[in-house]
mmCIF file of C-alpha atoms in Angstrom:
data_model
loop_
_atom_site.group_PDB
_atom_site.id
_atom_site.type_symbol
_atom_site.label_atom_id
_atom_site.label_comp_id
_atom_site.label_asym_id
_atom_site.label_seq_id
_atom_site.Cartn_x
_atom_site.Cartn_y
_atom_site.Cartn_z
ATOM 1 C CA MET A 1 0.000 0.000 0.000
ATOM 2 C CA ALA A 2 1.304 3.441 -0.924
ATOM 3 C CA ASP A 3 2.351 5.951 1.734
ATOM 4 C CA TYR A 4 -0.189 8.713 1.163
ATOM 5 C CA SER A 5 1.728 11.145 3.346
ATOM 6 C CA MET A 6 4.181 11.486 0.465
ATOM 7 C CA TYR A 7 1.523 12.742 -1.966
ATOM 8 C CA THR A 8 0.957 16.441 -2.600
ATOM 9 C CA ASP A 9 -2.342 18.107 -1.759
ATOM 10 C CA GLN A 10 -3.129 18.269 -5.456
ATOM 11 C CA GLU A 11 -2.606 14.515 -5.840
ATOM 12 C CA LEU A 12 -4.671 13.792 -2.730
ATOM 13 C CA ALA A 13 -7.481 15.995 -4.057
ATOM 14 C CA ALA A 14 -7.464 14.027 -7.316
ATOM 15 C CA PHE A 15 -7.595 10.717 -5.415
ATOM 16 C CA LEU A 16 -10.388 12.081 -3.209
ATOM 17 C CA LYS A 17 -12.507 12.961 -6.252
ATOM 18 C CA GLN A 18 -12.198 9.306 -7.283
ATOM 19 C CA GLY A 19 -13.587 8.212 -3.889
ATOM 20 C CA ASP A 20 -10.271 7.138 -2.354
ATOM 21 C CA GLU A 21 -10.912 6.761 1.400
ATOM 22 C CA VAL A 22 -7.211 6.565 2.262
ATOM 23 C CA ALA A 23 -6.644 9.917 0.526
ATOM 24 C CA TYR A 24 -9.544 11.369 2.532
ATOM 25 C CA THR A 25 -8.035 10.010 5.753
ATOM 26 C CA GLU A 26 -4.663 11.564 4.868
ATOM 27 C CA ILE A 27 -6.297 14.935 4.127
ATOM 28 C CA PHE A 28 -8.086 14.742 7.475
ATOM 29 C CA ALA A 29 -4.865 13.848 9.298
ATOM 30 C CA ARG A 30 -2.967 16.600 7.497
ATOM 31 C CA TYR A 31 -5.469 19.410 8.151
ATOM 32 C CA ASN A 32 -7.657 18.478 11.117
ATOM 33 C CA TYR A 33 -5.401 19.871 13.842
ATOM 34 C CA ILE A 34 -4.474 23.111 12.125
ATOM 35 C CA LEU A 35 -8.050 23.830 11.012
ATOM 36 C CA HIS A 36 -9.308 23.074 14.507
ATOM 37 C CA SER A 37 -6.734 25.475 16.000
ATOM 38 C CA HIS A 38 -7.768 28.115 13.469
ATOM 39 C CA ALA A 39 -11.458 27.654 14.354
ATOM 40 C CA VAL A 40 -10.768 27.726 18.114
ATOM 41 C CA ASN A 41 -8.789 30.930 17.627
ATOM 42 C CA LYS A 42 -11.783 32.547 15.915
ATOM 43 C CA LEU A 43 -14.608 31.079 18.035
ATOM 44 C CA ARG A 44 -12.941 30.647 21.442
ATOM 45 C CA ASP A 45 -14.962 27.447 21.861
ATOM 46 C CA ARG A 46 -13.328 24.037 21.377
ATOM 47 C CA GLU A 47 -16.580 22.043 21.084
ATOM 48 C CA GLU A 48 -18.042 24.432 18.535
ATOM 49 C CA ALA A 49 -14.765 24.412 16.599
ATOM 50 C CA ARG A 50 -14.785 20.601 16.618
ATOM 51 C CA ASP A 51 -18.368 20.608 15.298
ATOM 52 C CA ILE A 52 -17.398 22.967 12.481
ATOM 53 C CA ILE A 53 -14.376 20.881 11.461
ATOM 54 C CA GLN A 54 -16.564 17.762 11.511
ATOM 55 C CA GLU A 55 -19.130 19.512 9.292
ATOM 56 C CA VAL A 56 -16.453 20.638 6.831
ATOM 57 C CA PHE A 57 -14.892 17.181 6.513
ATOM 58 C CA THR A 58 -18.289 15.471 6.313
ATOM 59 C CA TYR A 59 -19.265 17.828 3.496
ATOM 60 C CA LEU A 60 -15.899 17.242 1.798
ATOM 61 C CA TRP A 61 -16.514 13.489 1.711
ATOM 62 C CA GLN A 62 -20.165 13.754 0.711
ATOM 63 C CA LYS A 63 -19.428 16.131 -2.191
ATOM 64 C CA LYS A 64 -16.043 14.696 -3.185
ATOM 65 C CA GLU A 65 -17.001 14.050 -6.809
ATOM 66 C CA THR A 66 -18.485 17.509 -7.420
ATOM 67 C CA ILE A 67 -16.192 19.797 -5.398
ATOM 68 C CA THR A 68 -13.957 22.036 -7.462
ATOM 69 C CA PHE A 69 -10.752 23.166 -5.802
ATOM 70 C CA THR A 70 -10.326 26.538 -7.536
ATOM 71 C CA SER A 71 -7.070 27.400 -5.809
ATOM 72 C CA SER A 72 -5.709 24.631 -3.617
ATOM 73 C CA LEU A 73 -6.932 21.997 -1.213
ATOM 74 C CA SER A 74 -5.732 24.005 1.791
ATOM 75 C CA GLY A 75 -7.334 27.169 0.382
ATOM 76 C CA TYR A 76 -10.605 25.317 -0.059
ATOM 77 C CA LEU A 77 -10.533 23.892 3.481
ATOM 78 C CA TYR A 78 -9.666 27.229 5.103
ATOM 79 C CA GLY A 79 -12.413 28.911 3.076
ATOM 80 C CA ALA A 80 -14.933 26.255 4.092
ATOM 81 C CA VAL A 81 -14.015 26.671 7.768
ATOM 82 C CA ARG A 82 -14.182 30.472 7.462
ATOM 83 C CA ASN A 83 -17.645 30.265 5.862
ATOM 84 C CA ALA A 84 -18.879 27.820 8.507
ATOM 85 C CA ILE A 85 -17.610 30.158 11.252
ATOM 86 C CA LEU A 86 -19.333 33.138 9.623
ATOM 87 C CA ASN A 87 -22.582 31.151 9.411
ATOM 88 C CA ARG A 88 -22.303 30.340 13.119
ATOM 89 C CA VAL A 89 -21.626 33.983 13.996
ATOM 90 C CA VAL A 90 -24.631 35.157 11.979
ATOM 91 C CA HIS A 91 -26.770 32.450 13.575
ATOM 92 C CA LYS A 92 -25.617 33.543 17.040
ATOM 93 C CA GLN A 93 -26.432 37.163 16.217
ATOM 94 C CA VAL A 94 -29.952 36.142 15.213
ATOM 95 C CA GLN A 95 -30.295 34.176 18.444
ATOM 96 C CA GLU A 96 -29.005 37.113 20.494
ATOM 97 C CA LYS A 97 -31.425 39.458 18.743
ATOM 98 C CA TYR A 98 -34.240 37.048 19.557
ATOM 99 C CA PHE A 99 -33.230 36.775 23.229
ATOM 100 C CA ASP A 100 -32.734 40.546 23.490
ATOM 101 C CA SER A 101 -36.214 41.123 22.082
ATOM 102 C CA LEU A 102 -37.656 38.603 24.552
ATOM 103 C CA LYS A 103 -35.819 40.310 27.387
ATOM 104 C CA ALA A 104 -37.021 43.754 26.315
ATOM 105 C CA PHE A 105 -40.525 42.383 25.969
ATOM 106 C CA SER A 106 -40.495 40.884 29.456
ATOM 107 C CA LEU A 107 -39.100 44.105 30.948
ATOM 108 C CA ARG A 108 -42.004 46.100 29.489
ATOM 109 C CA GLY A 109 -44.352 43.947 31.519
ATOM 110 C CA GLU A 110 -46.839 43.758 28.682
ATOM 111 C CA VAL A 111 -48.697 40.592 27.849
ATOM 112 C CA VAL A 112 -49.213 40.229 24.152
ATOM 113 C CA THR A 113 -51.185 37.053 23.613
ATOM 114 C CA ASP A 114 -50.333 36.727 19.928
ATOM 115 C CA HIS A 115 -46.605 36.911 20.637
ATOM 116 C CA LEU A 116 -46.854 34.310 23.414
ATOM 117 C CA ILE A 117 -48.885 31.968 21.223
ATOM 118 C CA ARG A 118 -46.356 32.205 18.376
ATOM 119 C CA GLU A 119 -43.477 31.639 20.787
ATOM 120 C CA LYS A 120 -45.196 28.548 22.201
ATOM 121 C CA GLN A 121 -45.908 27.257 18.686
ATOM 122 C CA LEU A 122 -42.267 27.739 17.693
ATOM 123 C CA ARG A 123 -41.068 25.865 20.781
ATOM 124 C CA GLU A 124 -43.502 23.025 20.056
ATOM 125 C CA PHE A 125 -42.410 22.893 16.419
ATOM 126 C CA ILE A 126 -38.746 22.672 17.440
ATOM 127 C CA GLU A 127 -39.546 19.867 19.916
ATOM 128 C CA GLN A 128 -41.508 18.003 17.218
ATOM 129 C CA GLU A 129 -38.572 18.217 14.814
ATOM 130 C CA ILE A 130 -36.184 16.970 17.496
ATOM 131 C CA ALA A 131 -38.584 14.073 18.177
ATOM 132 C CA LEU A 132 -38.440 13.132 14.471
ATOM 133 C CA LEU A 133 -34.669 12.607 14.553
ATOM 134 C CA PRO A 134 -33.499 8.985 14.449
ATOM 135 C CA PRO A 135 -33.651 7.606 18.032
ATOM 136 C CA LYS A 136 -29.892 7.350 18.678
ATOM 137 C CA MET A 137 -29.215 10.747 17.095
ATOM 138 C CA ARG A 138 -32.035 12.316 19.135
ATOM 139 C CA GLN A 139 -30.687 10.778 22.349
ATOM 140 C CA VAL A 140 -27.157 12.083 21.703
ATOM 141 C CA PHE A 141 -28.449 15.523 20.640
ATOM 142 C CA GLU A 142 -30.662 15.909 23.715
ATOM 143 C CA MET A 143 -27.844 14.827 26.030
ATOM 144 C CA SER A 144 -25.598 17.409 24.382
ATOM 145 C CA ARG A 145 -27.988 20.335 24.128
ATOM 146 C CA LYS A 146 -30.536 19.798 26.897
ATOM 147 C CA GLU A 147 -28.420 18.087 29.548
ATOM 148 C CA ASN A 148 -25.313 20.109 28.560
ATOM 149 C CA LEU A 149 -23.073 17.037 28.615
ATOM 150 C CA SER A 150 -19.742 17.136 26.810
ATOM 151 C CA HIS A 151 -19.090 14.801 23.884
ATOM 152 C CA LYS A 152 -16.762 12.812 26.146
ATOM 153 C CA GLU A 153 -19.413 12.407 28.862
ATOM 154 C CA ILE A 154 -22.000 11.280 26.306
ATOM 155 C CA ALA A 155 -19.558 8.812 24.765
ATOM 156 C CA GLU A 156 -18.843 7.313 28.180
ATOM 157 C CA LYS A 157 -22.537 7.066 29.143
ATOM 158 C CA LEU A 158 -23.558 5.454 25.850
ATOM 159 C CA ASP A 159 -20.367 3.412 25.406
ATOM 160 C CA ILE A 160 -19.636 4.880 21.974
ATOM 161 C CA SER A 161 -16.719 6.895 20.593
ATOM 162 C CA GLU A 162 -16.465 10.678 20.928
ATOM 163 C CA GLN A 163 -16.222 10.808 17.139
ATOM 164 C CA THR A 164 -19.605 9.066 16.856
ATOM 165 C CA VAL A 165 -21.093 11.533 19.340
ATOM 166 C CA SER A 166 -19.645 14.466 17.395
ATOM 167 C CA LYS A 167 -20.966 13.078 14.114
ATOM 168 C CA GLN A 168 -24.442 12.488 15.573
ATOM 169 C CA VAL A 169 -24.623 16.032 17.004
ATOM 170 C CA THR A 170 -23.351 17.540 13.737
ATOM 171 C CA ASN A 171 -25.866 15.582 11.680
ATOM 172 C CA ALA A 172 -28.715 16.504 14.047
ATOM 173 C CA ILE A 173 -27.793 20.194 13.817
ATOM 174 C CA LYS A 174 -27.713 19.977 10.023
ATOM 175 C CA ILE A 175 -31.121 18.330 9.889
ATOM 176 C CA LEU A 176 -32.648 20.807 12.326
ATOM 177 C CA LYS A 177 -30.999 23.803 10.666
ATOM 178 C CA THR A 178 -32.476 22.736 7.330
ATOM 179 C CA LYS A 179 -35.946 22.109 8.745
ATOM 180 C CA LEU A 180 -36.066 25.038 11.135
ATOM 181 C CA GLY A 181 -34.103 27.667 9.228
ATOM 182 C CA VAL A 182 -36.960 28.980 7.122
ATOM 183 C CA VAL A 183 -39.490 28.706 9.952
ATOM 184 C CA VAL A 184 -37.318 30.694 12.371
ATOM 185 C CA TYR A 185 -36.546 33.279 9.688
ATOM 186 C CA LEU A 186 -40.248 33.749 8.891
ATOM 187 C CA TRP A 187 -41.048 33.914 12.569
ATOM 188 C CA PHE A 188 -38.570 36.781 13.027
ATOM 189 C CA ILE A 189 -40.037 38.666 10.049
ATOM 190 C CA MET A 190 -43.588 38.254 11.394
ATOM 191 C CA ASP A 191 -42.411 39.413 14.823
ATOM 192 C CA LYS A 192 -41.315 42.849 13.610
#
């Protein structure tokens, strides 16, 4: 078997496009640590950085045949991480705006029935979507997000690897982001 560590990024990218798992593993080994450090530096959150790196590499494998590396493999990976970080930042800003508006609303002491009904409906919708996740994924996601357990703690409790936990959480977030993204966006527009 060839030593893939001797191949250039360009050669690895070509192998990857052909579905070569060993090339993918070498790319992961070559860039995982440095991309994770880069993401931690920007986010100041190791778990969130790990989730982003997992998302980027999952996407890389899923789209291996169709991805075009316009500059270089490293350029593509850094760009993908940068874009994922920006998406997280924007998402956090939307969340903060939502929480700030709820806080301001509660401080006014007003009871607006319509607003409370829509908020309850949104919460119920989110819970329904979480309930529709595959059982194992839902269990891991709820332990992570509702019980605030670390990936390591979840892995120990369920006797699975941290990588499996990370993948399950990442996949759950992707599914929920896709299903809830438009609903949350429309809810914010209606709330103005």
